[in-house]
Amino acid sequence: MSAPATLYIVPTPIGNLEDITARALRILETVDWIAAEDTRHTHRLLQHVGIKTRTLSLHEHNEEKRAAMLCRRLLDGESVALVSDAGTPLISDPGFLLVRHCTDQNIPVVPLPGPCAAITALSGSGLPTDRFIFEGFLPVKKQAKETLLKLLKERNATTVFYEAPRRVLDTLAEIQKILGDDRRIVLAKELTKAFEAYVGGSASELISWLEAEPARQKGEFVLMVSPAPVKETEIPAPALALLEELAEVLPLKKAAAIVAGHYKLKKNALYQAGLSFGQQSDKE
Ligand code: SAM
């Protein structure tokens, strides 16, 4: 039996057609099949770049069946590129079942790096990027949405959401109700397109901005919420971990000063926290 062919995961532009990589074009041109979320949509891209590879559909309603069929073709030696309508497949897009089937059957899966709205939005947002959580689309049901947003009250990381234009105002109102107006929110709109915009402010300020001109409520949005403010008494886990490591080789005072400088925290709070390390290990 011949070796299985490769499944390539190929990101496509989220607006600006120049954002397709040279490698993505080569793979799309040379594979036996392109599995596309919407074949008509993908044909427009392929036509633009002059690629004539055969396509077949793989979307949320046929993924189970198509995954089994594509695995058989891959096992027979026919290579496949998976694309979605825009951005990176599997990121709030179909493809998970196909990749799972392939990995279960030892079919090689090669993902290509490329456009993704969440990462593009985050990198230009001015919000902390050292820790972030991608939540995809918020639940539509009010109760589930509320439960999820409540998790952000204490979350020590930037949260990234995708949001439909018809829901963005409601979502901001819900954020305002649950988190108040102290958290900085950034809306990244129409990324890589002609009317790309980043707008940052409190939930109320963003609601006013969107309401000022109804046209502002149209287009594609990524919504990002800044981390919960660090309470004076609260030391982030990575800072504590570093303190613990340094305290093993340095006097606690010195270790606390280094960590305080690095994380912009109070030296004394770290020193006090450091004192408990010894006590904990004494008890163990
Ligand atoms: N797989 C895609 C990716 O890698 O970003 C995401 C697909 S998801 C079905 C579509 C959502 O992504 C949109 O509703 C919007 O929230 C976000 N999005 C996609 N393109 C965007 C763009 N150019 N500007 C802002 N948000 C975008």
PDB file of N, CA and C in Angstrom, residues 9-15 37 41 82-91 93 112 114-118 162:
ATOM      1  N   ILE A   9      -3.534  22.537   5.730  1.00  0.00           N
ATOM      2  CA  ILE A   9      -4.511  23.511   6.235  1.00  0.00           C
ATOM      3  C   ILE A   9      -4.033  24.870   5.725  1.00  0.00           C
ATOM      4  N   VAL A  10      -4.810  25.483   4.849  1.00  0.00           N
ATOM      5  CA  VAL A  10      -4.312  26.669   4.129  1.00  0.00           C
ATOM      6  C   VAL A  10      -5.138  27.923   4.466  1.00  0.00           C
ATOM      7  N   PRO A  11      -4.541  28.870   5.213  1.00  0.00           N
ATOM      8  CA  PRO A  11      -5.248  30.126   5.486  1.00  0.00           C
ATOM      9  C   PRO A  11      -5.361  30.968   4.219  1.00  0.00           C
ATOM     10  N   THR A  12      -6.465  31.697   4.111  1.00  0.00           N
ATOM     11  CA  THR A  12      -6.684  32.583   2.958  1.00  0.00           C
ATOM     12  C   THR A  12      -6.958  34.000   3.491  1.00  0.00           C
ATOM     13  N   PRO A  13      -6.896  35.023   2.633  1.00  0.00           N
ATOM     14  CA  PRO A  13      -7.017  36.401   3.128  1.00  0.00           C
ATOM     15  C   PRO A  13      -8.323  36.678   3.878  1.00  0.00           C
ATOM     16  N   ILE A  14      -8.267  37.613   4.841  1.00  0.00           N
ATOM     17  CA  ILE A  14      -9.479  38.036   5.564  1.00  0.00           C
ATOM     18  C   ILE A  14      -9.998  39.353   4.974  1.00  0.00           C
ATOM     19  N   GLY A  15      -9.518  39.729   3.833  1.00  0.00           N
ATOM     20  CA  GLY A  15      -9.960  40.972   3.198  1.00  0.00           C
ATOM     21  C   GLY A  15      -9.028  41.310   2.041  1.00  0.00           C
ATOM     22  N   GLU A  37     -15.022  25.595   2.275  1.00  0.00           N
ATOM     23  CA  GLU A  37     -16.257  25.800   3.044  1.00  0.00           C
ATOM     24  C   GLU A  37     -17.397  26.166   2.090  1.00  0.00           C
ATOM     25  N   HIS A  41     -17.366  30.740  -3.257  1.00  0.00           N
ATOM     26  CA  HIS A  41     -16.529  31.781  -2.658  1.00  0.00           C
ATOM     27  C   HIS A  41     -15.048  31.508  -2.992  1.00  0.00           C
ATOM     28  N   LEU A  82      -7.227  22.151   2.728  1.00  0.00           N
ATOM     29  CA  LEU A  82      -8.476  22.612   3.333  1.00  0.00           C
ATOM     30  C   LEU A  82      -8.434  24.133   3.436  1.00  0.00           C
ATOM     31  N   VAL A  83      -9.472  24.795   2.912  1.00  0.00           N
ATOM     32  CA  VAL A  83      -9.581  26.255   3.071  1.00  0.00           C
ATOM     33  C   VAL A  83     -10.972  26.579   3.618  1.00  0.00           C
ATOM     34  N   SER A  84     -11.073  27.749   4.269  1.00  0.00           N
ATOM     35  CA  SER A  84     -12.408  28.216   4.664  1.00  0.00           C
ATOM     36  C   SER A  84     -12.682  29.493   3.875  1.00  0.00           C
ATOM     37  N   ASP A  85     -13.803  30.153   4.172  1.00  0.00           N
ATOM     38  CA  ASP A  85     -14.130  31.357   3.387  1.00  0.00           C
ATOM     39  C   ASP A  85     -13.079  32.446   3.584  1.00  0.00           C
ATOM     40  N   ALA A  86     -12.549  32.539   4.802  1.00  0.00           N
ATOM     41  CA  ALA A  86     -11.538  33.571   5.070  1.00  0.00           C
ATOM     42  C   ALA A  86     -10.740  33.186   6.300  1.00  0.00           C
ATOM     43  N   GLY A  87      -9.470  33.521   6.274  1.00  0.00           N
ATOM     44  CA  GLY A  87      -8.628  33.300   7.443  1.00  0.00           C
ATOM     45  C   GLY A  87      -8.199  31.848   7.594  1.00  0.00           C
ATOM     46  N   THR A  88      -7.927  31.472   8.834  1.00  0.00           N
ATOM     47  CA  THR A  88      -7.381  30.145   9.123  1.00  0.00           C
ATOM     48  C   THR A  88      -8.516  29.142   9.333  1.00  0.00           C
ATOM     49  N   PRO A  89      -8.557  28.059   8.537  1.00  0.00           N
ATOM     50  CA  PRO A  89      -9.575  27.032   8.763  1.00  0.00           C
ATOM     51  C   PRO A  89      -9.505  26.539  10.209  1.00  0.00           C
ATOM     52  N   LEU A  90     -10.629  26.056  10.723  1.00  0.00           N
ATOM     53  CA  LEU A  90     -10.757  25.536  12.105  1.00  0.00           C
ATOM     54  C   LEU A  90     -10.888  26.636  13.166  1.00  0.00           C
ATOM     55  N   ILE A  91     -10.493  27.872  12.850  1.00  0.00           N
ATOM     56  CA  ILE A  91     -10.626  28.939  13.845  1.00  0.00           C
ATOM     57  C   ILE A  91     -12.007  29.565  13.635  1.00  0.00           C
ATOM     58  N   ASP A  93     -14.291  28.061  12.319  1.00  0.00           N
ATOM     59  CA  ASP A  93     -14.600  27.564  10.975  1.00  0.00           C
ATOM     60  C   ASP A  93     -14.521  26.037  10.982  1.00  0.00           C
ATOM     61  N   LEU A 112      -0.429  25.514   7.403  1.00  0.00           N
ATOM     62  CA  LEU A 112       0.385  26.661   6.967  1.00  0.00           C
ATOM     63  C   LEU A 112       0.032  27.871   7.832  1.00  0.00           C
ATOM     64  N   GLY A 114      -0.756  31.834   8.437  1.00  0.00           N
ATOM     65  CA  GLY A 114      -1.342  32.839   7.540  1.00  0.00           C
ATOM     66  C   GLY A 114      -2.381  33.675   8.238  1.00  0.00           C
ATOM     67  N   PRO A 115      -3.215  34.387   7.455  1.00  0.00           N
ATOM     68  CA  PRO A 115      -4.158  35.332   8.055  1.00  0.00           C
ATOM     69  C   PRO A 115      -5.118  34.699   9.057  1.00  0.00           C
ATOM     70  N   CYS A 116      -5.366  35.435  10.130  1.00  0.00           N
ATOM     71  CA  CYS A 116      -6.359  35.038  11.137  1.00  0.00           C
ATOM     72  C   CYS A 116      -6.822  36.347  11.787  1.00  0.00           C
ATOM     73  N   ALA A 117      -8.130  36.589  11.772  1.00  0.00           N
ATOM     74  CA  ALA A 117      -8.644  37.882  12.269  1.00  0.00           C
ATOM     75  C   ALA A 117      -8.286  38.093  13.746  1.00  0.00           C
ATOM     76  N   ALA A 118      -8.375  37.025  14.560  1.00  0.00           N
ATOM     77  CA  ALA A 118      -8.132  37.181  16.006  1.00  0.00           C
ATOM     78  C   ALA A 118      -6.712  37.659  16.263  1.00  0.00           C
ATOM     79  N   TYR A 162     -15.096  37.001  18.408  1.00  0.00           N
ATOM     80  CA  TYR A 162     -15.634  37.380  17.106  1.00  0.00           C
ATOM     81  C   TYR A 162     -17.066  37.816  17.358  1.00  0.00           C
TER      82      TYR A 162
END
